Structures are given as structure tokens and as C-alpha cells.
mmCIF file of C-alpha atoms in Angstrom:
data_model
loop_
_atom_site.group_PDB
_atom_site.id
_atom_site.type_symbol
_atom_site.label_atom_id
_atom_site.label_comp_id
_atom_site.label_asym_id
_atom_site.label_seq_id
_atom_site.Cartn_x
_atom_site.Cartn_y
_atom_site.Cartn_z
ATOM 1 C CA UNK G 92 -26.091 21.527 20.711
ATOM 2 C CA UNK G 93 -28.120 20.226 18.164
ATOM 3 C CA UNK G 94 -31.119 17.964 18.003
ATOM 4 C CA UNK G 95 -29.553 14.832 15.736
ATOM 5 C CA UNK G 96 -31.845 12.326 14.046
ATOM 6 C CA UNK G 97 -29.677 9.745 15.161
ATOM 7 C CA UNK G 98 -31.403 11.085 19.029
ATOM 8 C CA UNK G 99 -29.889 8.085 21.654
ATOM 9 C CA UNK G 100 -28.022 5.786 19.066
ATOM 10 C CA UNK G 101 -25.231 8.518 18.726
ATOM 11 C CA UNK G 102 -24.298 9.133 22.371
ATOM 12 C CA UNK G 103 -24.977 4.969 23.348
ATOM 13 C CA UNK G 104 -22.288 3.852 20.726
ATOM 14 C CA UNK G 105 -20.035 6.921 21.991
ATOM 15 C CA UNK G 106 -21.044 5.345 25.624
ATOM 16 C CA UNK G 107 -20.569 1.937 24.777
ATOM 17 C CA UNK G 108 -16.945 2.213 22.839
ATOM 18 C CA UNK G 109 -16.077 4.507 25.490
ATOM 19 C CA UNK G 110 -16.200 1.923 27.796
ATOM 20 C CA UNK G 111 -14.978 -0.938 26.068
ATOM 21 C CA UNK G 112 -11.377 1.353 25.455
ATOM 22 C CA UNK G 113 -10.958 2.539 29.227
ATOM 23 C CA UNK G 114 -11.724 -1.154 30.463
ATOM 24 C CA UNK G 115 -8.857 -2.484 27.821
ATOM 25 C CA UNK G 116 -6.633 0.300 28.397
ATOM 26 C CA UNK G 117 -6.892 0.482 31.819
ATOM 27 C CA UNK G 118 -5.397 -3.390 31.988
ATOM 28 C CA UNK G 119 -3.590 -3.299 29.165
ATOM 29 C CA UNK G 120 -1.020 -0.023 30.203
ATOM 30 C CA UNK G 121 -0.113 -1.494 34.052
ATOM 31 C CA UNK G 122 0.339 -5.151 32.873
ATOM 32 C CA UNK G 123 1.054 -5.202 29.275
ATOM 33 C CA UNK G 124 3.234 -2.135 28.521
ATOM 34 C CA UNK G 125 4.669 -0.824 31.262
ATOM 35 C CA UNK G 126 4.880 -3.824 32.971
ATOM 36 C CA UNK G 127 6.414 -5.825 29.635
ATOM 37 C CA UNK G 128 10.257 -5.568 29.408
ATOM 38 C CA UNK G 129 11.720 -7.841 26.145
ATOM 39 C CA UNK G 130 11.656 -4.603 24.256
ATOM 40 C CA UNK G 131 14.086 -2.793 26.541
ATOM 41 C CA UNK G 132 16.425 -6.061 26.935
ATOM 42 C CA UNK G 133 16.748 -6.056 23.393
ATOM 43 C CA UNK G 134 17.460 -2.495 22.670
ATOM 44 C CA UNK G 135 20.022 -1.975 25.309
ATOM 45 C CA UNK G 136 21.477 -5.544 24.357
ATOM 46 C CA UNK G 137 22.056 -3.189 20.351
ATOM 47 C CA UNK G 138 23.020 -0.187 22.224
ATOM 48 C CA UNK G 139 25.445 -2.389 23.353
ATOM 49 C CA UNK G 140 26.805 -4.111 20.148
ATOM 50 C CA UNK G 141 25.996 -0.180 18.165
ATOM 51 C CA UNK G 142 29.331 0.831 20.892
ATOM 52 C CA UNK G 143 31.395 -1.941 20.097
ATOM 53 C CA UNK G 144 31.025 -0.520 16.678
ATOM 54 C CA UNK G 145 32.439 3.130 17.923
ATOM 55 C CA UNK G 146 29.052 4.813 18.135
ATOM 56 C CA UNK G 147 28.297 6.124 20.707
ATOM 57 C CA UNK G 148 24.178 6.151 21.928
ATOM 58 C CA UNK G 149 22.283 9.656 22.521
ATOM 59 C CA UNK G 150 19.945 8.683 25.230
ATOM 60 C CA UNK G 151 19.676 12.423 25.886
ATOM 61 C CA UNK G 152 18.016 12.339 22.424
ATOM 62 C CA UNK G 153 15.206 9.836 23.396
ATOM 63 C CA UNK G 154 14.425 11.615 26.377
ATOM 64 C CA UNK G 155 13.541 14.864 24.025
ATOM 65 C CA UNK G 156 11.326 12.729 21.608
ATOM 66 C CA UNK G 157 9.912 11.595 24.586
ATOM 67 C CA UNK G 158 9.477 14.756 26.154
ATOM 68 C CA UNK G 159 8.466 16.719 22.584
ATOM 69 C CA UNK G 160 5.942 13.769 22.072
ATOM 70 C CA UNK G 161 3.982 13.693 25.609
ATOM 71 C CA UNK G 162 4.527 17.702 26.469
ATOM 72 C CA UNK G 163 2.781 18.255 22.244
ATOM 73 C CA UNK G 164 -0.158 15.877 22.788
ATOM 74 C CA UNK G 165 -1.201 17.295 26.086
ATOM 75 C CA UNK G 166 -0.330 20.979 24.687
ATOM 76 C CA UNK G 167 -3.235 19.798 21.712
ATOM 77 C CA UNK G 168 -5.415 18.062 24.279
ATOM 78 C CA UNK G 169 -5.709 20.794 26.624
ATOM 79 C CA UNK G 170 -6.194 23.448 23.671
ATOM 80 C CA UNK G 171 -9.098 20.759 22.637
ATOM 81 C CA UNK G 172 -11.089 20.652 26.190
ATOM 82 C CA UNK G 173 -9.879 24.446 27.118
ATOM 83 C CA UNK G 174 -12.053 25.367 23.329
ATOM 84 C CA UNK G 175 -15.308 22.419 23.622
ATOM 85 C CA UNK G 176 -15.671 25.031 27.704
ATOM 86 C CA UNK G 177 -15.808 28.402 26.104
ATOM 87 C CA UNK G 178 -18.433 26.958 23.650
ATOM 88 C CA UNK G 179 -20.536 25.488 26.201
ATOM 89 C CA UNK G 180 -20.102 27.923 28.157
ATOM 90 C CA UNK G 181 -21.384 30.135 25.396
ATOM 91 C CA UNK G 182 -23.957 28.380 24.578
ATOM 92 C CA UNK G 183 -25.088 28.024 28.055
ATOM 93 C CA UNK G 184 -24.392 24.276 28.210
ATOM 94 C CA UNK G 185 -24.466 22.098 31.315
ATOM 95 C CA UNK G 186 -21.134 19.833 29.857
ATOM 96 C CA UNK G 187 -22.791 16.419 30.089
ATOM 97 C CA UNK G 188 -21.103 13.444 32.069
ATOM 98 C CA UNK G 189 -20.718 11.270 29.167
ATOM 99 C CA UNK G 190 -18.609 13.771 27.504
ATOM 100 C CA UNK G 191 -17.036 14.719 30.678
ATOM 101 C CA UNK G 192 -15.898 11.191 31.313
ATOM 102 C CA UNK G 193 -14.757 10.349 27.391
ATOM 103 C CA UNK G 194 -12.452 13.950 27.433
ATOM 104 C CA UNK G 195 -11.165 11.967 30.837
ATOM 105 C CA UNK G 196 -10.752 8.649 30.578
ATOM 106 C CA UNK G 197 -10.631 7.511 26.533
ATOM 107 C CA UNK G 198 -9.205 10.412 25.343
ATOM 108 C CA UNK G 199 -6.510 10.782 28.079
ATOM 109 C CA UNK G 200 -5.965 6.725 27.948
ATOM 110 C CA UNK G 201 -5.679 6.855 23.645
ATOM 111 C CA UNK G 202 -3.467 9.938 24.610
ATOM 112 C CA UNK G 203 -0.916 7.841 26.463
ATOM 113 C CA UNK G 204 -0.938 4.930 24.552
ATOM 114 C CA UNK G 205 0.011 7.033 20.966
ATOM 115 C CA UNK G 206 2.199 8.144 23.467
ATOM 116 C CA UNK G 207 4.110 5.409 23.957
ATOM 117 C CA UNK G 208 4.057 3.467 20.884
ATOM 118 C CA UNK G 209 4.939 7.059 19.318
ATOM 119 C CA UNK G 210 8.295 6.856 21.597
ATOM 120 C CA UNK G 211 9.310 3.130 21.139
ATOM 121 C CA UNK G 212 8.937 4.204 17.548
ATOM 122 C CA UNK G 213 11.324 7.093 18.208
ATOM 123 C CA UNK G 214 13.847 4.606 19.960
ATOM 124 C CA UNK G 215 13.891 2.203 17.480
ATOM 125 C CA UNK G 216 13.669 5.270 14.397
ATOM 126 C CA UNK G 217 16.945 6.420 16.341
ATOM 127 C CA UNK G 218 19.046 2.984 16.446
ATOM 128 C CA UNK G 219 18.115 2.773 12.898
ATOM 129 C CA UNK G 220 20.616 5.829 11.806
ATOM 130 C CA UNK G 221 23.286 4.974 14.785
ATOM 131 C CA UNK G 222 23.748 1.127 12.299
ATOM 132 C CA UNK G 223 23.290 3.245 8.935
ATOM 133 C CA UNK G 224 25.934 5.702 9.279
ATOM 134 C CA UNK G 225 28.178 2.676 10.463
ATOM 135 C CA UNK G 226 27.153 1.067 6.513
ATOM 136 C CA UNK G 227 27.382 4.829 5.179
ATOM 137 C CA UNK G 228 30.901 5.063 6.941
ATOM 138 C CA UNK G 229 32.017 1.781 5.308
ATOM 139 C CA UNK G 230 30.515 3.085 1.471
ATOM 140 C CA UNK G 231 32.587 6.042 1.897
ATOM 141 C CA UNK G 232 35.660 4.615 3.184
ATOM 142 C CA UNK G 233 35.900 6.904 6.239
ATOM 143 C CA UNK G 234 35.801 3.782 8.495
ATOM 144 C CA UNK G 235 38.234 3.547 10.871
ATOM 145 C CA UNK G 236 39.910 0.411 9.503
ATOM 146 C CA UNK G 237 40.340 2.715 6.538
ATOM 147 C CA UNK G 238 42.351 4.897 8.427
ATOM 148 C CA UNK G 239 45.462 2.713 9.143
ATOM 149 C CA UNK G 240 48.531 4.169 8.748
ATOM 150 C CA UNK G 241 52.503 2.802 8.823
ATOM 151 C CA UNK G 242 55.104 4.104 10.483
ATOM 152 C CA UNK G 243 58.100 3.708 8.509
ATOM 153 C CA UNK G 244 58.788 2.768 5.426
ATOM 154 C CA UNK G 245 55.472 0.757 3.452
ATOM 155 C CA UNK G 246 54.861 -2.604 4.264
ATOM 156 C CA UNK G 247 56.813 -4.903 2.291
ATOM 157 C CA UNK G 248 52.963 -7.339 2.092
ATOM 158 C CA UNK G 249 49.607 -5.189 1.039
ATOM 159 C CA UNK G 250 47.747 -7.766 0.255
ATOM 160 C CA UNK G 251 48.161 -9.260 3.972
ATOM 161 C CA UNK G 252 46.609 -5.720 4.661
ATOM 162 C CA UNK G 253 44.413 -5.709 2.424
ATOM 163 C CA UNK G 254 43.451 -9.087 3.629
ATOM 164 C CA UNK G 255 43.521 -8.289 7.146
ATOM 165 C CA UNK G 256 41.697 -4.860 6.430
ATOM 166 C CA UNK G 257 38.789 -6.450 4.351
ATOM 167 C CA UNK G 258 38.312 -9.297 6.954
ATOM 168 C CA UNK G 259 37.580 -6.224 10.076
ATOM 169 C CA UNK G 260 35.525 -4.910 7.621
ATOM 170 C CA UNK G 261 33.351 -7.809 6.845
ATOM 171 C CA UNK G 262 32.983 -8.863 10.283
ATOM 172 C CA UNK G 263 31.694 -5.347 11.227
ATOM 173 C CA UNK G 264 28.593 -5.733 8.323
ATOM 174 C CA UNK G 265 28.531 -9.014 10.473
ATOM 175 C CA UNK G 266 28.045 -7.708 13.167
ATOM 176 C CA UNK G 267 25.532 -4.820 11.947
ATOM 177 C CA UNK G 268 23.567 -7.996 10.323
ATOM 178 C CA UNK G 269 23.346 -9.141 14.308
ATOM 179 C CA UNK G 270 22.553 -5.436 14.867
ATOM 180 C CA UNK G 271 19.364 -5.500 12.347
ATOM 181 C CA UNK G 272 18.221 -9.064 13.600
ATOM 182 C CA UNK G 273 17.783 -7.017 16.848
ATOM 183 C CA UNK G 274 15.720 -4.436 15.497
ATOM 184 C CA UNK G 275 13.732 -6.732 13.224
ATOM 185 C CA UNK G 276 12.572 -8.471 16.680
ATOM 186 C CA UNK G 277 11.680 -5.194 18.001
ATOM 187 C CA UNK G 278 8.974 -4.424 15.613
ATOM 188 C CA UNK G 279 8.253 -7.456 16.328
ATOM 189 C CA UNK G 280 8.174 -7.379 20.049
ATOM 190 C CA UNK G 281 5.899 -3.516 19.173
ATOM 191 C CA UNK G 282 3.850 -4.826 16.804
ATOM 192 C CA UNK G 283 2.776 -7.993 19.617
ATOM 193 C CA UNK G 284 2.190 -5.821 22.559
ATOM 194 C CA UNK G 285 0.749 -2.909 21.304
ATOM 195 C CA UNK G 286 -0.428 -4.628 18.677
ATOM 196 C CA UNK G 287 -4.756 -4.611 19.991
ATOM 197 C CA UNK G 288 -4.508 -1.961 21.801
ATOM 198 C CA UNK G 289 -4.159 -0.426 18.820
ATOM 199 C CA UNK G 290 -6.260 -2.174 17.204
ATOM 200 C CA UNK G 291 -9.164 -0.429 19.651
ATOM 201 C CA UNK G 292 -7.315 3.107 19.484
ATOM 202 C CA UNK G 293 -7.614 4.096 15.710
ATOM 203 C CA UNK G 294 -10.581 2.131 15.663
ATOM 204 C CA UNK G 295 -12.061 4.036 18.490
ATOM 205 C CA UNK G 296 -11.048 6.816 17.020
ATOM 206 C CA UNK G 297 -12.533 6.503 12.925
ATOM 207 C CA UNK G 298 -16.572 6.205 15.332
ATOM 208 C CA UNK G 299 -15.346 9.448 16.528
ATOM 209 C CA UNK G 300 -14.101 10.254 13.416
ATOM 210 C CA UNK G 301 -17.650 9.192 12.003
ATOM 211 C CA UNK G 302 -20.032 10.225 13.857
ATOM 212 C CA UNK G 303 -19.287 14.211 13.899
ATOM 213 C CA UNK G 304 -18.761 14.452 10.807
ATOM 214 C CA UNK G 305 -22.572 12.964 10.119
ATOM 215 C CA UNK G 306 -23.168 15.688 13.125
ATOM 216 C CA UNK G 307 -22.020 18.520 11.001
ATOM 217 C CA UNK G 308 -23.280 16.951 7.747
ATOM 218 C CA UNK G 309 -26.757 16.771 9.380
ATOM 219 C CA UNK G 310 -26.711 20.273 11.063
ATOM 220 C CA UNK G 311 -25.439 21.750 7.953
ATOM 221 C CA UNK G 312 -28.007 20.669 6.132
ATOM 222 C CA UNK G 313 -30.795 20.935 8.587
ATOM 223 C CA UNK G 314 -29.751 24.878 7.985
ATOM 224 C CA UNK G 315 -28.509 25.560 11.239
ATOM 225 C CA UNK G 316 -25.737 27.934 9.308
ATOM 226 C CA UNK G 317 -28.527 30.524 9.591
ATOM 227 C CA UNK G 318 -28.410 30.797 13.312
ATOM 228 C CA UNK G 319 -24.551 32.115 12.495
ATOM 229 C CA UNK G 320 -22.563 31.598 16.561
ATOM 230 C CA UNK G 321 -24.540 28.519 17.105
ATOM 231 C CA UNK G 322 -23.047 27.482 13.966
ATOM 232 C CA UNK G 323 -20.049 28.807 14.086
ATOM 233 C CA UNK G 324 -19.235 27.202 17.881
ATOM 234 C CA UNK G 325 -20.729 23.840 16.694
ATOM 235 C CA UNK G 326 -18.095 23.355 14.275
ATOM 236 C CA UNK G 327 -15.623 24.388 16.394
ATOM 237 C CA UNK G 328 -16.777 22.015 18.951
ATOM 238 C CA UNK G 329 -16.987 18.926 15.881
ATOM 239 C CA UNK G 330 -14.346 19.978 14.756
ATOM 240 C CA UNK G 331 -12.404 19.417 17.636
ATOM 241 C CA UNK G 332 -13.962 16.112 18.085
ATOM 242 C CA UNK G 333 -13.409 14.759 15.102
ATOM 243 C CA UNK G 334 -9.593 16.892 14.743
ATOM 244 C CA UNK G 335 -8.372 14.727 17.768
ATOM 245 C CA UNK G 336 -8.723 11.441 16.711
ATOM 246 C CA UNK G 337 -7.527 11.651 13.410
ATOM 247 C CA UNK G 338 -4.632 13.350 14.763
ATOM 248 C CA UNK G 339 -3.942 10.105 16.447
ATOM 249 C CA UNK G 340 -3.995 7.865 13.586
ATOM 250 C CA UNK G 341 -1.968 10.294 11.954
ATOM 251 C CA UNK G 342 0.505 10.349 14.843
ATOM 252 C CA UNK G 343 0.739 6.494 14.129
ATOM 253 C CA UNK G 344 1.327 6.414 10.894
ATOM 254 C CA UNK G 345 4.184 8.977 10.488
ATOM 255 C CA UNK G 346 5.919 7.170 13.015
ATOM 256 C CA UNK G 347 5.322 3.640 12.096
ATOM 257 C CA UNK G 348 6.955 5.390 8.220
ATOM 258 C CA UNK G 349 9.251 7.100 10.029
ATOM 259 C CA UNK G 350 10.784 3.827 11.007
ATOM 260 C CA UNK G 351 10.661 2.247 7.561
ATOM 261 C CA UNK G 352 11.854 5.177 6.086
ATOM 262 C CA UNK G 353 14.741 4.904 7.726
ATOM 263 C CA UNK G 354 15.318 0.899 7.692
ATOM 264 C CA UNK G 355 14.594 1.620 3.710
ATOM 265 C CA UNK G 356 18.284 3.853 3.413
ATOM 266 C CA UNK G 357 20.462 0.415 4.806
ATOM 267 C CA UNK G 358 18.846 -1.058 1.622
ATOM 268 C CA UNK G 359 20.705 1.393 -0.671
ATOM 269 C CA UNK G 360 23.537 2.206 1.246
ATOM 270 C CA UNK G 361 24.180 -2.372 1.234
ATOM 271 C CA UNK G 362 23.350 -1.626 -2.639
ATOM 272 C CA UNK G 363 26.006 1.231 -2.980
ATOM 273 C CA UNK G 364 28.703 -0.963 -0.998
ATOM 274 C CA UNK G 365 27.652 -3.907 -3.504
ATOM 275 C CA UNK G 366 28.219 -2.121 -6.344
ATOM 276 C CA UNK G 367 31.525 0.079 -6.075
ATOM 277 C CA UNK G 368 34.648 -1.485 -6.191
ATOM 278 C CA UNK G 369 35.449 -3.248 -2.810
ATOM 279 C CA UNK G 370 37.217 -7.381 -2.502
ATOM 280 C CA UNK G 371 34.770 -10.196 -3.168
ATOM 281 C CA UNK G 372 34.951 -10.673 0.660
ATOM 282 C CA UNK G 373 33.036 -7.563 2.093
ATOM 283 C CA UNK G 374 30.696 -7.896 -1.277
ATOM 284 C CA UNK G 375 29.840 -11.434 -0.182
ATOM 285 C CA UNK G 376 28.967 -10.212 3.482
ATOM 286 C CA UNK G 377 27.311 -7.130 1.847
ATOM 287 C CA UNK G 378 25.465 -9.554 -0.454
ATOM 288 C CA UNK G 379 24.385 -11.099 2.882
ATOM 289 C CA UNK G 380 22.899 -8.491 4.803
ATOM 290 C CA UNK G 381 20.638 -7.651 1.817
ATOM 291 C CA UNK G 382 18.983 -11.135 2.132
ATOM 292 C CA UNK G 383 18.878 -10.221 5.534
ATOM 293 C CA UNK G 384 16.347 -7.567 5.338
ATOM 294 C CA UNK G 385 15.257 -8.308 2.436
ATOM 295 C CA UNK G 386 13.321 -11.277 4.686
ATOM 296 C CA UNK G 387 13.110 -8.650 7.752
ATOM 297 C CA UNK G 388 11.417 -6.199 6.432
ATOM 298 C CA UNK G 389 9.813 -4.079 10.012
ATOM 299 C CA UNK G 390 6.341 -3.894 9.207
ATOM 300 C CA UNK G 391 3.495 -2.320 11.911
ATOM 301 C CA UNK G 392 -0.024 -3.457 11.890
ATOM 302 C CA UNK G 393 -3.173 -3.533 14.188
ATOM 303 C CA UNK G 394 -3.004 -6.772 15.479
ATOM 304 C CA UNK G 395 -2.133 -8.065 12.039
ATOM 305 C CA UNK G 396 -5.469 -6.991 10.466
ATOM 306 C CA UNK G 397 -4.280 -3.948 9.051
ATOM 307 C CA UNK G 398 -0.810 -2.164 8.329
ATOM 308 C CA UNK G 399 -0.157 1.669 9.798
ATOM 309 C CA UNK G 400 1.334 3.384 6.377
ATOM 310 C CA UNK G 401 0.041 5.901 4.531
ATOM 311 C CA UNK G 402 -2.211 3.663 2.338
ATOM 312 C CA UNK G 403 -3.994 3.541 5.549
ATOM 313 C CA UNK G 404 -5.222 7.133 5.172
ATOM 314 C CA UNK G 405 -6.817 6.251 1.682
ATOM 315 C CA UNK G 406 -8.588 3.185 3.237
ATOM 316 C CA UNK G 407 -10.088 5.373 6.074
ATOM 317 C CA UNK G 408 -11.399 8.119 3.899
ATOM 318 C CA UNK G 409 -12.692 4.723 1.709
ATOM 319 C CA UNK G 410 -14.762 3.420 4.571
ATOM 320 C CA UNK G 411 -15.373 7.162 6.698
ATOM 321 C CA UNK G 412 -17.103 7.942 3.588
ATOM 322 C CA UNK G 413 -19.109 4.635 3.188
ATOM 323 C CA UNK G 414 -20.101 4.773 6.650
ATOM 324 C CA UNK G 415 -21.131 8.758 6.320
ATOM 325 C CA UNK G 416 -23.548 7.469 3.310
ATOM 326 C CA UNK G 417 -24.853 4.508 4.617
ATOM 327 C CA UNK G 418 -25.489 6.903 8.211
ATOM 328 C CA UNK G 419 -27.714 9.117 5.765
ATOM 329 C CA UNK G 420 -29.333 6.988 4.004
ATOM 330 C CA UNK G 421 -30.732 6.322 7.341
ATOM 331 C CA UNK G 422 -31.916 9.638 8.579
ATOM 332 C CA UNK G 423 -33.273 10.269 4.943
ATOM 333 C CA UNK G 424 -35.315 6.947 4.878
ATOM 334 C CA UNK G 425 -36.441 7.781 8.690
ATOM 335 C CA UNK G 426 -37.902 11.526 7.480
ATOM 336 C CA UNK G 427 -39.772 9.439 4.521
#
């Protein structure tokens, strides 16, 4: 389609990164991800604790989230493969074996890892919502503890009734603290299980983005746009190759931010409870939970090297721009 001045170095780098990633993913998926049940056990314990607080967990919603994530990614992958096949067929170019290997193995494995990771984050985000709902009901005084009615005449000792109510509310907040502690264990477990494979997934994706953006810049500067049909096919091909890597990183960051955003809502609710007209007992429990959350902030990382948040896009953009400039300088120096 276009004879790049990098010659075989670009193809060799793709082959090496694809091979390393496939070997790692083929080992990690069956033994590291599917064979690890510790995270699932903690989530099940948290579900039981939530049900004890009166919140029924909707497992159908979790199944729908998993199906939606996987089906969406599969549709994108199929559209990408179909577009690339159509372009190469239109140009009468045989599909290289390396491209078939990359599309079938490395890209599909990256798809599976990403969908599996996003599913866990989706489940965790829903659990945070259930727990936040319990605290929100306490804050708005809609919890069942506030709906205790006494038939007949009012109790002679209202102070004891209020103390009983405050004790029940305090126990409920204390139970929420245990649940949030379980959530933090899930975050730590997810980072341990997925950390290294996500590091490799994002690095391989960024390598593909850098290479294909470089091919695009090189082809444009070489005047490939004079052959407009070929240039359009080339741009579509490069777009799918680069956009696929960007989409994987974007999905990972998006779901991580979703969990962290829901976790931040807990602090807002607790601060409203502490600043409202609640008893000192309830306020003290809310303050203890707030301190706990201060030390247990959910943070998702790539094996501890960098965090998955929106700031990662800025860092990735700087890195991609830097390496593009370096590659373009090498090509320019080679022509001089």
C-alpha cells in the first residue's frame, strides 16, 4: 500500500510486540484471570452484607453489562476486520500472514482482557452505588430506622427511643464501613491480577498508534494524496489500526474513572451527614468512615507504573508526539 522508509523495522517491531503479548496473554488469561476466584469471593461477601442492609443486588444488570461490553467490542473488531479486508481486496493486495496473526491473536486477546477488566469495574461501580444508596437514605432520613411507628400512644420516654434509633443508624454506618473496606480489597486485588497484563496491553496499543500515525504522516508528506482513491483507502486502514489501540486505552480509563467517580460520591454524602443535624453518635460514625475512605481511595494502576485516569490521555499524547518527532527525524536524516 505504501513503501515506508522504515522498511522492515516497523513490521519487525509489530511482530515482536505481538508475539510477546500473545505469549503473555495466553498464560495470563487461563491461569491468572479465569483461575483467580479471590476477587469474586470478596464481591460475593459484599453482596451478602448489602442484602443484610436491605439492598438487593441485581445480578441481571451485571450480566447485561458484561454482554453489552463484550458484544460492543466484538462488533467494533468485526467492523475493523471487514474494513481492512475490503480495502486490501480493493487494492488487489494479499493479506500478509503477520497482519492475520496480529488481528486474530494479539488484537483479539487484547479485546478479551479489556472486556474482562471492564466487567469487573462495572460490577464494582454498581456495588459502590448500592452502598451509596444506603448512606443517601440515612442522609435524607428515608431509611427504615426512621419509619418506626408506635401504635397507640407515644412512648413515655422519647429519649430512649431516639437513642435506639441512633444506635441502629450507627450500626448501619459501621456495616457500610466494612463493605467499603471490602470494595478496597477488590480494588487492590484487581490491580494485582490485571496490573501487568494491562501494562502490556496499553503499551502495545500505544506502539501501534505511534507506528501507524507515523505511516500516515510519512505517506502524506510523500505525496500519496495525489492518488486520491489509494490515499483514502490508506487513511481508512491507518485509522482502524490506530483507533483500535486508542479505543482500548479509552475504555480502560473510562471504566476506571466511573468507579472512582462513584467512590467520590461517598465522601460527599458523608460530609452532608456530618454537617446535618444528626446526633453525635451518628456523626462520629460518619467521621470514622470518612477517615477510612481517606486512606482507602480506589486507584487503578498499570502494575504501579502509572494510574488509569483522564490525565493518562495527556501523558499518552505527549509520548506519542515525542516518538513521532523522533521517528520523523530519523527518516529525515536518512534522506540527507
